[in-house]
PDB file of C-alpha atoms in Angstrom:
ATOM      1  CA  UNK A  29     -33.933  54.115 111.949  1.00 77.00           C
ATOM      2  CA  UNK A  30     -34.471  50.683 112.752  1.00 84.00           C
ATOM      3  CA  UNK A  31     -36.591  48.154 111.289  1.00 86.00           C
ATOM      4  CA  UNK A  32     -35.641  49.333 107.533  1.00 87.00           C
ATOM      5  CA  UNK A  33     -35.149  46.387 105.168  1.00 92.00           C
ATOM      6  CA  UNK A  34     -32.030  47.082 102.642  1.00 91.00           C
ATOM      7  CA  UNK A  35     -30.428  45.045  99.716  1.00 92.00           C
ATOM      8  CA  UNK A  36     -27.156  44.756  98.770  1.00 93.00           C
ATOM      9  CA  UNK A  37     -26.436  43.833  95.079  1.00 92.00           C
ATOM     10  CA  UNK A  38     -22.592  44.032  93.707  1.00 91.00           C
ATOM     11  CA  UNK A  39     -22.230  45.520  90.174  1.00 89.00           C
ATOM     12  CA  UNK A  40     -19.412  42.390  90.070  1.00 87.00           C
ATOM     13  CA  UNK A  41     -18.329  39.844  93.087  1.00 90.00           C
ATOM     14  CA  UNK A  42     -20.667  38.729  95.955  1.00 92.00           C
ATOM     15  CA  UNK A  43     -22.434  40.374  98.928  1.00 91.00           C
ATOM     16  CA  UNK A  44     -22.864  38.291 102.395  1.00 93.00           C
ATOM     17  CA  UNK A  45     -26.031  38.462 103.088  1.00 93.00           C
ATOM     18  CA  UNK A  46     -27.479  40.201 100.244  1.00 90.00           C
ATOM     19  CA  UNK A  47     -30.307  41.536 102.329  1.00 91.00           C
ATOM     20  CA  UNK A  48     -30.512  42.772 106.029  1.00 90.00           C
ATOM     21  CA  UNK A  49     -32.779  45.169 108.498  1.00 90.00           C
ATOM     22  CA  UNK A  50     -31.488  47.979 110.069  1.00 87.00           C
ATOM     23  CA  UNK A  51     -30.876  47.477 114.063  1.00 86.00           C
ATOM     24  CA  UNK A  52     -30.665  50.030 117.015  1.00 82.00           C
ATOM     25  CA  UNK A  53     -28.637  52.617 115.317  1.00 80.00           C
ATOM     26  CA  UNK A  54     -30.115  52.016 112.043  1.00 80.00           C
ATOM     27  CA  UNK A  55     -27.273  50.061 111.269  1.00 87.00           C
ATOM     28  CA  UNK A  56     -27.000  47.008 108.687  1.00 87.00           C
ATOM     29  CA  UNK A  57     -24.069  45.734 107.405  1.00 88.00           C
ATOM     30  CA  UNK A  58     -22.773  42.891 104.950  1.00 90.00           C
ATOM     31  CA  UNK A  59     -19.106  41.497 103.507  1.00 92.00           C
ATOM     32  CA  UNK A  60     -18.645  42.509 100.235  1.00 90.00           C
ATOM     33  CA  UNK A  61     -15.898  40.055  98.165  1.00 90.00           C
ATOM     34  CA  UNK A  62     -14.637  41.671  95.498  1.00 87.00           C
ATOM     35  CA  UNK A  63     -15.138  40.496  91.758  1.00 85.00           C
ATOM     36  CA  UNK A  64     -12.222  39.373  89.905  1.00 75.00           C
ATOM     37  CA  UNK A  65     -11.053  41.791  87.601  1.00 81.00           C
ATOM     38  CA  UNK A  66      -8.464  44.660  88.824  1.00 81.00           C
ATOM     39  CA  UNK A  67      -9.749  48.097  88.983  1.00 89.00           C
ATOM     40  CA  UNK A  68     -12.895  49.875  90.731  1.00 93.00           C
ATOM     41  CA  UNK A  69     -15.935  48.180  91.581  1.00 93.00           C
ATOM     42  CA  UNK A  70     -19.174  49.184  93.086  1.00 93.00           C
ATOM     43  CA  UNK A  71     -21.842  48.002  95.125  1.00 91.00           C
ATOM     44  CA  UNK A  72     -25.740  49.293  95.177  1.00 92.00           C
ATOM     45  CA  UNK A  73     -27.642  49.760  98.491  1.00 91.00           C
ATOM     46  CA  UNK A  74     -31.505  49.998  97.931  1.00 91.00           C
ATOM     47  CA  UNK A  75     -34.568  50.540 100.282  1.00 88.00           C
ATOM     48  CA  UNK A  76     -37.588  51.856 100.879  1.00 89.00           C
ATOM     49  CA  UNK A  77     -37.608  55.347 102.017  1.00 81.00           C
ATOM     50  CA  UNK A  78     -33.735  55.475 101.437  1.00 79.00           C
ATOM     51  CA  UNK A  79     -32.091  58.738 100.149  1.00 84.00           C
ATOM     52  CA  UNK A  80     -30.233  58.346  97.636  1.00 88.00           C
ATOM     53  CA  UNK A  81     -31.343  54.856  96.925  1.00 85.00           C
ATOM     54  CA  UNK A  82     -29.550  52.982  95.834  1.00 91.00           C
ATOM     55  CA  UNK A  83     -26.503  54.433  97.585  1.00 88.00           C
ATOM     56  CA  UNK A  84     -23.141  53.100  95.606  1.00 92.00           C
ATOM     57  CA  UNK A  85     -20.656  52.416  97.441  1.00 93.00           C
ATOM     58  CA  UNK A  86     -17.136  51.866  95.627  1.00 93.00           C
ATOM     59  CA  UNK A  87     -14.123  50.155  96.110  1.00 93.00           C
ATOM     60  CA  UNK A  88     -11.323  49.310  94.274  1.00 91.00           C
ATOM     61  CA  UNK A  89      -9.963  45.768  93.740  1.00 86.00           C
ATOM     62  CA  UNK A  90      -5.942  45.184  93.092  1.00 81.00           C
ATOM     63  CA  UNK A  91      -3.954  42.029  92.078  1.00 71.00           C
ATOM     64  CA  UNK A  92      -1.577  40.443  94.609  1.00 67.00           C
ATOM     65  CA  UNK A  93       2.334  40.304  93.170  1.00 73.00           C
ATOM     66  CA  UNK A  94       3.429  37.741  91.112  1.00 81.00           C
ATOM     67  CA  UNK A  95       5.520  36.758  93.707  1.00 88.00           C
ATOM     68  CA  UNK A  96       2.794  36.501  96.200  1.00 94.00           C
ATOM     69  CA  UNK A  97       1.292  33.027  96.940  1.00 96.00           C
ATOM     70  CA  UNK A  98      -2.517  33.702  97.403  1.00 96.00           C
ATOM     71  CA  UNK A  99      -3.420  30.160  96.652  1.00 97.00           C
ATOM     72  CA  UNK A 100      -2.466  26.168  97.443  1.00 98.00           C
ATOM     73  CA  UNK A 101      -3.831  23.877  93.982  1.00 98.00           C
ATOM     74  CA  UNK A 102      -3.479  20.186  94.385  1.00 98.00           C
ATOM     75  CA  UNK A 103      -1.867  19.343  91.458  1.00 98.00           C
ATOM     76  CA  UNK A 104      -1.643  15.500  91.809  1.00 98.00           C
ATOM     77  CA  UNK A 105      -4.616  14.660  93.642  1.00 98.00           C
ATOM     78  CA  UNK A 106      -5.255  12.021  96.476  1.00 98.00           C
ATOM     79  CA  UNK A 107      -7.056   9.031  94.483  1.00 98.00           C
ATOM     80  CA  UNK A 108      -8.972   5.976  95.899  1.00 98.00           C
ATOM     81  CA  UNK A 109      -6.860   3.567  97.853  1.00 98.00           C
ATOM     82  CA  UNK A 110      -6.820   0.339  99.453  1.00 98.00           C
ATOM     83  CA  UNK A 111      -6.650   0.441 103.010  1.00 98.00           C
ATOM     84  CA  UNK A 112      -3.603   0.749 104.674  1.00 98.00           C
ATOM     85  CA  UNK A 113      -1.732   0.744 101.085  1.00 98.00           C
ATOM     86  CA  UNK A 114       0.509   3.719  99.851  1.00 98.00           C
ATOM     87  CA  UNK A 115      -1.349   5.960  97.499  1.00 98.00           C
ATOM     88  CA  UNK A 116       0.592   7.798  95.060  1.00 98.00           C
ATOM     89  CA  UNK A 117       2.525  10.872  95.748  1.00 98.00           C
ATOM     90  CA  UNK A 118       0.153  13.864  96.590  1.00 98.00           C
ATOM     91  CA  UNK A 119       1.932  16.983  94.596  1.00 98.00           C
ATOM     92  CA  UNK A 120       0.444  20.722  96.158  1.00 98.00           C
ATOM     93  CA  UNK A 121       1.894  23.545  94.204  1.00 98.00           C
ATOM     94  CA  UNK A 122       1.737  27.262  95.388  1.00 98.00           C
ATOM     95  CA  UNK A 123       0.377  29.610  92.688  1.00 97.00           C
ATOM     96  CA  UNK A 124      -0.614  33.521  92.575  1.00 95.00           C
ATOM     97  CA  UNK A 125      -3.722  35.581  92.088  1.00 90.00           C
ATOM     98  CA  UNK A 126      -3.166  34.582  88.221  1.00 89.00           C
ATOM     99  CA  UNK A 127      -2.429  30.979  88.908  1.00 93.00           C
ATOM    100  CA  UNK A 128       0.940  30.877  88.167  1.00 95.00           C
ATOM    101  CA  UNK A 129       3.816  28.912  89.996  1.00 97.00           C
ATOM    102  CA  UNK A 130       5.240  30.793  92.544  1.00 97.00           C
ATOM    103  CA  UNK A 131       8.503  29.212  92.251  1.00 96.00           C
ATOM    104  CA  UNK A 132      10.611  31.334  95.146  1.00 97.00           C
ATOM    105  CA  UNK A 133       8.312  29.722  97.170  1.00 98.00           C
ATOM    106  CA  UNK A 134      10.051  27.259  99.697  1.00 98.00           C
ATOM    107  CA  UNK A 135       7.301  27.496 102.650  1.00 98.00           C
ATOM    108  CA  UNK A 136       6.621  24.289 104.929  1.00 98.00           C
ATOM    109  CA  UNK A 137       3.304  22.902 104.141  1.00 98.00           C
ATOM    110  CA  UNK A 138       1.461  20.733 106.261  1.00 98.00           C
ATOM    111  CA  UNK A 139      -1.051  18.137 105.129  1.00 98.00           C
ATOM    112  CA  UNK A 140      -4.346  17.273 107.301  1.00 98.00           C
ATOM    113  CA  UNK A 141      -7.111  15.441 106.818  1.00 98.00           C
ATOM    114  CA  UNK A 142      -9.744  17.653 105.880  1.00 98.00           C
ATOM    115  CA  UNK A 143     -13.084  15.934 105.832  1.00 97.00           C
ATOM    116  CA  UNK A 144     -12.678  13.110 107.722  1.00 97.00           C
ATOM    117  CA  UNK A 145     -15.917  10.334 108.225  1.00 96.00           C
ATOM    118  CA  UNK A 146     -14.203   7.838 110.178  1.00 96.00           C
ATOM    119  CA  UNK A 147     -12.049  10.403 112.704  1.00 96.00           C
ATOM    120  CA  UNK A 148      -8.752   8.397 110.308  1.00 97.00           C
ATOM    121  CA  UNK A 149      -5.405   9.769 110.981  1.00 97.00           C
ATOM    122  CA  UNK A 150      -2.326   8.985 108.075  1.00 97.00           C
ATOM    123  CA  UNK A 151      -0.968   5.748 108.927  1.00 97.00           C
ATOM    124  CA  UNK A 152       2.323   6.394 107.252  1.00 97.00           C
ATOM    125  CA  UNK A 153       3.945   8.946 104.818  1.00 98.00           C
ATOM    126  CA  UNK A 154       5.018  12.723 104.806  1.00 96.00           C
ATOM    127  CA  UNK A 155       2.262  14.881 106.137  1.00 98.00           C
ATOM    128  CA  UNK A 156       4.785  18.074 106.320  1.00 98.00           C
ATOM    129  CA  UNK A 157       7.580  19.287 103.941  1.00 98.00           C
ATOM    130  CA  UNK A 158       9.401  22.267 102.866  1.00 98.00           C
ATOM    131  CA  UNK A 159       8.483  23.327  99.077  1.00 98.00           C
ATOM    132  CA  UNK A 160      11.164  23.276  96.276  1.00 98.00           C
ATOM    133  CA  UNK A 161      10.195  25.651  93.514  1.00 97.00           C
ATOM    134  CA  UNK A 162       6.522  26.130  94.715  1.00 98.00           C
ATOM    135  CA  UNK A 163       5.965  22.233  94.825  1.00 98.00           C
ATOM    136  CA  UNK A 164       5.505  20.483  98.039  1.00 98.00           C
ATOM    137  CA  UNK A 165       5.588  16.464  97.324  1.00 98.00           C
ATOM    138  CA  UNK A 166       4.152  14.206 100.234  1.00 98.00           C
ATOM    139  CA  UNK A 167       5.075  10.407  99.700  1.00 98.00           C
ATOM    140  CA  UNK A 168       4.296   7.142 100.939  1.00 98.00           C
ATOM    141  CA  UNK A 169       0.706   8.515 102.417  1.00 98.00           C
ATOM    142  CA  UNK A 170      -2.211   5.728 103.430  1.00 98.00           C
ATOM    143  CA  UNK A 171      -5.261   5.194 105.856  1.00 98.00           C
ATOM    144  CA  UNK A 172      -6.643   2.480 107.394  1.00 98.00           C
ATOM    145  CA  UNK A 173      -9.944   3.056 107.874  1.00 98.00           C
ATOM    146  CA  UNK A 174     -12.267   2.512 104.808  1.00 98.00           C
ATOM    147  CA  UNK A 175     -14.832   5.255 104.113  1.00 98.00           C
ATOM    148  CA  UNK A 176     -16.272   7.190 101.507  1.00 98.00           C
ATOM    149  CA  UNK A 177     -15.539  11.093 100.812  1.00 98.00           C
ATOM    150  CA  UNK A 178     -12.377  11.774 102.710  1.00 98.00           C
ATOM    151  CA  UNK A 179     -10.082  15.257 101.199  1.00 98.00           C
ATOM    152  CA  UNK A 180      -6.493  16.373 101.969  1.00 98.00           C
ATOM    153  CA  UNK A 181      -6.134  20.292 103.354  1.00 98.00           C
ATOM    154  CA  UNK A 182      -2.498  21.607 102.581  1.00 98.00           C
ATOM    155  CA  UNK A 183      -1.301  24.659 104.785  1.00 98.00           C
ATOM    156  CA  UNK A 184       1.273  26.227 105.577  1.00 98.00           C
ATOM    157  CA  UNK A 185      -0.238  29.099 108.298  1.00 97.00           C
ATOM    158  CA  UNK A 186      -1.585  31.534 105.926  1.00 97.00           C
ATOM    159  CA  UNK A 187      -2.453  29.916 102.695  1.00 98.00           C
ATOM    160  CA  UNK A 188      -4.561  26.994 102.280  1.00 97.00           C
ATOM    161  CA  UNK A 189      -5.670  24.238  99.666  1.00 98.00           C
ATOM    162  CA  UNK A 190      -8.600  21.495  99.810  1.00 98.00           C
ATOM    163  CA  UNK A 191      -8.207  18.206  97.169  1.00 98.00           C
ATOM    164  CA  UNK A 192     -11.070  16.429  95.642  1.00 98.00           C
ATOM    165  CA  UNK A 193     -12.219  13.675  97.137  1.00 98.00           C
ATOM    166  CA  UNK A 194     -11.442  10.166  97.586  1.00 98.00           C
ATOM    167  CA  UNK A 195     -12.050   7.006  98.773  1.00 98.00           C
ATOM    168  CA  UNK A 196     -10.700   4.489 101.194  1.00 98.00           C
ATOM    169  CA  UNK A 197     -11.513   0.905 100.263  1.00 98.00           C
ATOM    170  CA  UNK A 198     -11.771  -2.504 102.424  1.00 98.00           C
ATOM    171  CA  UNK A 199      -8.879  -5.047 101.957  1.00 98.00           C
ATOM    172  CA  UNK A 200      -9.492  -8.657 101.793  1.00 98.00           C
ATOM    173  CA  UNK A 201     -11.192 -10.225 103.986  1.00 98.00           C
ATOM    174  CA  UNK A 202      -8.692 -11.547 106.578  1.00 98.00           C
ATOM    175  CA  UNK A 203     -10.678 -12.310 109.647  1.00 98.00           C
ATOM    176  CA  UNK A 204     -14.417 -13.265 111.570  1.00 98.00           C
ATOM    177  CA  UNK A 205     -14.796 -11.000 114.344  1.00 98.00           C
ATOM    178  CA  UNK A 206     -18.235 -11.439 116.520  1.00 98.00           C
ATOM    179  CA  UNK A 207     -20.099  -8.116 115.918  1.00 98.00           C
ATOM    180  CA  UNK A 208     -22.824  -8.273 118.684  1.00 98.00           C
ATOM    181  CA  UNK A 209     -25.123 -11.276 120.013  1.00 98.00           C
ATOM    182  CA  UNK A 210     -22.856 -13.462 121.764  1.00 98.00           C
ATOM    183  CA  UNK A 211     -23.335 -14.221 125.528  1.00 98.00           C
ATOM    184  CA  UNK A 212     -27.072 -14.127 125.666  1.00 98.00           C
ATOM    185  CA  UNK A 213     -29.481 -16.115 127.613  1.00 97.00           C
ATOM    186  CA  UNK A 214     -33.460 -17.271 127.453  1.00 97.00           C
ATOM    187  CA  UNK A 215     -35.681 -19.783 127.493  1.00 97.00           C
ATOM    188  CA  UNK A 216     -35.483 -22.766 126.318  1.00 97.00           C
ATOM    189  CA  UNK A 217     -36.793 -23.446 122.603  1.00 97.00           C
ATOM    190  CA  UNK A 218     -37.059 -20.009 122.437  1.00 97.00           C
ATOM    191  CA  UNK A 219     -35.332 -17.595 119.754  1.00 98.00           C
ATOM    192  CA  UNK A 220     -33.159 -15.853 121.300  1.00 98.00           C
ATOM    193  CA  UNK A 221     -33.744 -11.842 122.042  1.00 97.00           C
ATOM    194  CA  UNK A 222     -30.658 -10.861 119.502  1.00 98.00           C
ATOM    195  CA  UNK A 223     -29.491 -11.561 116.392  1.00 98.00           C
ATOM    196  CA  UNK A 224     -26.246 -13.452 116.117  1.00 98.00           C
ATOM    197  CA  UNK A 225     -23.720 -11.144 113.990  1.00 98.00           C
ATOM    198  CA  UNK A 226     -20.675 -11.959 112.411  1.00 98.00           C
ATOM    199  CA  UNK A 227     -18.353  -9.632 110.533  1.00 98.00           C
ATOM    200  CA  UNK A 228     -15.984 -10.104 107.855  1.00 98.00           C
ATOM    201  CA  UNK A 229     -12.968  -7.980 108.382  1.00 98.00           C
ATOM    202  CA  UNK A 230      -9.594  -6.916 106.979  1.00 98.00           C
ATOM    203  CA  UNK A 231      -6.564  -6.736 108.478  1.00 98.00           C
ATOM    204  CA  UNK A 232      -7.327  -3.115 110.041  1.00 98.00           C
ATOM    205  CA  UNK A 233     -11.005  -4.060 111.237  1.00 97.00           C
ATOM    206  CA  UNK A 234     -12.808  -2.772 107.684  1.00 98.00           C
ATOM    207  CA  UNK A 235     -15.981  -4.825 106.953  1.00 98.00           C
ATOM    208  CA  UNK A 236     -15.751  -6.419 103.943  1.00 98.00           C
ATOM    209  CA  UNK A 237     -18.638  -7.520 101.685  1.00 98.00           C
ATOM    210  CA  UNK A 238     -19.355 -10.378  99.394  1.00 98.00           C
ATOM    211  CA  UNK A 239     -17.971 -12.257 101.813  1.00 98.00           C
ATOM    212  CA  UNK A 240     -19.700 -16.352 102.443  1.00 98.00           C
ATOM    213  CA  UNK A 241     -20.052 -17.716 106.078  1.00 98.00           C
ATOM    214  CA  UNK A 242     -22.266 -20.253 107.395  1.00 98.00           C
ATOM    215  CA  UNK A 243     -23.798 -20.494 110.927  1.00 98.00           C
ATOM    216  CA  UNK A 244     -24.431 -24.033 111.983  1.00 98.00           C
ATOM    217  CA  UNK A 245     -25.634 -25.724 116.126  1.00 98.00           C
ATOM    218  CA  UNK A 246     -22.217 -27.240 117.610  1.00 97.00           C
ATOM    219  CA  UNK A 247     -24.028 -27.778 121.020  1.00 96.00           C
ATOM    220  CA  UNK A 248     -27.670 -27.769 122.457  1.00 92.00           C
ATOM    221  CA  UNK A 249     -29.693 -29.165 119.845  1.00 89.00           C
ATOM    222  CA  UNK A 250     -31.488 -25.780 118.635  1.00 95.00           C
ATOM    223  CA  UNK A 251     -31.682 -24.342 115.799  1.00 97.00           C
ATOM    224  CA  UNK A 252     -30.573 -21.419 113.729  1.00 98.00           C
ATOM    225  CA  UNK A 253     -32.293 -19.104 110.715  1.00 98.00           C
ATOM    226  CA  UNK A 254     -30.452 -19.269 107.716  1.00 97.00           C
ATOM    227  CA  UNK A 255     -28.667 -22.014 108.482  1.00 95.00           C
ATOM    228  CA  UNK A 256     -27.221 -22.165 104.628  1.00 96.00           C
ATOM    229  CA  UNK A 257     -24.238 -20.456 103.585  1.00 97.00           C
ATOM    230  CA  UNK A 258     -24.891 -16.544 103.409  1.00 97.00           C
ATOM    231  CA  UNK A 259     -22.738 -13.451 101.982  1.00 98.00           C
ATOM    232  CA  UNK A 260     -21.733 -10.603 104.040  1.00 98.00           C
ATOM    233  CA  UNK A 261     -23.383  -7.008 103.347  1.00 98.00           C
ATOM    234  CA  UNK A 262     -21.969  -3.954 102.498  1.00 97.00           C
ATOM    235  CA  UNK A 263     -20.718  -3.761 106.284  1.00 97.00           C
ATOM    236  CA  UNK A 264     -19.571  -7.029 106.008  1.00 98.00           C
ATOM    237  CA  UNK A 265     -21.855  -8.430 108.364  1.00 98.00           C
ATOM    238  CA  UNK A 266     -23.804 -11.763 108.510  1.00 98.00           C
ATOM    239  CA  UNK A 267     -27.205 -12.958 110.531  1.00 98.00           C
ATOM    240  CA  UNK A 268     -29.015 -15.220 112.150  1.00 98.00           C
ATOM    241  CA  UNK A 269     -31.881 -15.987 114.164  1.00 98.00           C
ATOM    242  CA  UNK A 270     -30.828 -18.358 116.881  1.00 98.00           C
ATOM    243  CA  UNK A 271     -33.670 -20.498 118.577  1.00 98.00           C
ATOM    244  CA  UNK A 272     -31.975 -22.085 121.858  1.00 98.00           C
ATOM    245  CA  UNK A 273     -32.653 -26.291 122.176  1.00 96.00           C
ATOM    246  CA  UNK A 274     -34.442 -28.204 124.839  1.00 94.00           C
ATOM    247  CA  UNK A 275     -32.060 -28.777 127.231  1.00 91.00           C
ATOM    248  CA  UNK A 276     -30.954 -26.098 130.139  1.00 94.00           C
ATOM    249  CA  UNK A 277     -27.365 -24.740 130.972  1.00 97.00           C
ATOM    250  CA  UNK A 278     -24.662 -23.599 127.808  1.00 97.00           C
ATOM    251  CA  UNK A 279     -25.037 -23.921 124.075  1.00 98.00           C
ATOM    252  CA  UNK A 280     -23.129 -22.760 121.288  1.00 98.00           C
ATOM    253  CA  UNK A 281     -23.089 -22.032 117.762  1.00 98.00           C
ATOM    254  CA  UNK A 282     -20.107 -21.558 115.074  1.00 98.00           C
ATOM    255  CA  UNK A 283     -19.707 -19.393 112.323  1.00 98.00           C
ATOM    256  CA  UNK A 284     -17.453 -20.287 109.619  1.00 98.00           C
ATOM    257  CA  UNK A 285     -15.922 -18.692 106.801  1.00 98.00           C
ATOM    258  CA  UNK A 286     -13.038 -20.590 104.879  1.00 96.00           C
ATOM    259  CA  UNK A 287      -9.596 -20.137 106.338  1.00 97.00           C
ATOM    260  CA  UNK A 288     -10.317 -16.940 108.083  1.00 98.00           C
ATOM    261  CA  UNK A 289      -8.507 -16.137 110.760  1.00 98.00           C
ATOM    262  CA  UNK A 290     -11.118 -16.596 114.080  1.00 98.00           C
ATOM    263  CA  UNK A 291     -12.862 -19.263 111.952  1.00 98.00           C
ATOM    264  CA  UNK A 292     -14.830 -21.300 112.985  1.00 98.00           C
ATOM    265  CA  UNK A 293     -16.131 -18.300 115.370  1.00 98.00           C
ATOM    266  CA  UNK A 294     -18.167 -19.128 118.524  1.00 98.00           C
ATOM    267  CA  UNK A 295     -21.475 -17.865 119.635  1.00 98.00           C
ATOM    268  CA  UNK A 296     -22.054 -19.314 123.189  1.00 98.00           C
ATOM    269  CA  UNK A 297     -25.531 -18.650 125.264  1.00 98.00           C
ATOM    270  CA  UNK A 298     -27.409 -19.663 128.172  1.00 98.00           C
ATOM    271  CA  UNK A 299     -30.595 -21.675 128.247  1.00 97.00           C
ATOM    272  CA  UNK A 300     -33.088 -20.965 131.506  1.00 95.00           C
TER     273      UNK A 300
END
């Protein structure tokens, strides 16, 4: 019969969903995971105008070998690095169903990035490696591209592992790099339609705040807002409102930041 609402409840592990309707056929169905103890288990299936109801279902759950590796634990996790520097060694250890070190195991495991906010691939280090003992070791890893929340998968085919998470953080500041705003035109002794925008960078193009930099008029006679020394956001980016001078044809401004590479940096634009 269709149309019949059932639940699914597991005396011990979970049910996937734990609720369904009956289709054509009068058929629902559900994934049952089994609970973690050995032995038999059962699972209730209730509804109205079911008979018997709840109908158990049973099943019984066994342990893998000892031998067996059923799971991949990061036991030296990936930790917060500085971009493009070598983190520590990343240690992923094959275990059983009872989390013990399978130590016949000498499988190849592979290491990916697993969540991933900047599309970042490894920029140098061991990324695949046969295990000794159960332990796969994978040295001399780093990433250039700073962002938040990145994990490590380890695999090897069958079996597979997720680390915690960790960051990747900005370098020093090594460069000015013109973010957007350059090679405008408008009227003149009018602000211009864009913001000028600067950027603070590391070696591998990472915004970096905290950063000072100062916009200033080389040519044109206009004017720019701020025009004092400013510090670069969490993006590493710097502003300003650039108001073009009297006089038609080119203008320019600069922004400068120290001994920057870039620095001074030039903002040119046309005045109509």
């Amino acid at each position: 019969m269709a149309g019949v609402p059932v639940r699914c409840a597991p005396r011990a592990g979970s049910a996937t969903p734990t609720s369904a309707v009956t289709g054509v056929g009068g058929l629902a169905q559900t994934s049952w995971t089994l609970g973690g103890t050995a032995g038999a288990q059962t699972l209730n299936i209730s509804g109205p105008g079911l008979a018997p109801s709840p109908l158990v279902v049973g099943a019984t759950a066994t342990v893998a070998p000892a031998g067996v590796v059923t799971q991949f634990v990061f036991t030296s996790q990936p930790v917060t690095t500085v971009a493009g520097a070598t983190m520590p060694n990343v240690v992923v250890t094959a275990k059983n169903a009872a989390g013990a070190v399978v130590t016949t195991y000498t499988g190849f495991v592979n290491l990916s990035i697993a969540n991933n906010p900047t599309g970042a691939t490894f920029w140098s280090g061991t990324v695949g490696t046969s295990a000794v003992a159960g332990v796969a070791t994978f040295d001399g890893l780093s990433i250039l591209k700073a962002a938040t929340g990145y994990t490590l998968s380890a695999s090897d085919g069958s079996v597979t592992g997720t680390s915690t998470a960790f960051n990747i953080t900005p370098g020093a500041a090594t460069q000015i790099i013109a973010d957007s705003g350059n090679a405008q035109s408008g009227p003149i002794n009018t602000a211009l339609a864009q913001k000028l925008v600067a950027r603070m960078a590391d070696t591998y193009g990472n915004g970096v705040a905290g950063v000072s930099a100062t916009f200033a008029i080389a040519t044109g006679a206009g004017t720019v807002a701020p025009a004092t020394a400013q510090t670069s956001d969490a993006n590493g980016r710097v502003r300003t409102i650039w108001t073009l001078g009297a006089g038609a044809g080119a203008q320019t401004v600069t922004a400068t930041s120290g001994t920057l590479s870039g620095s001074p940096l030039t903002f040119a634009a046309t005045a109509v």
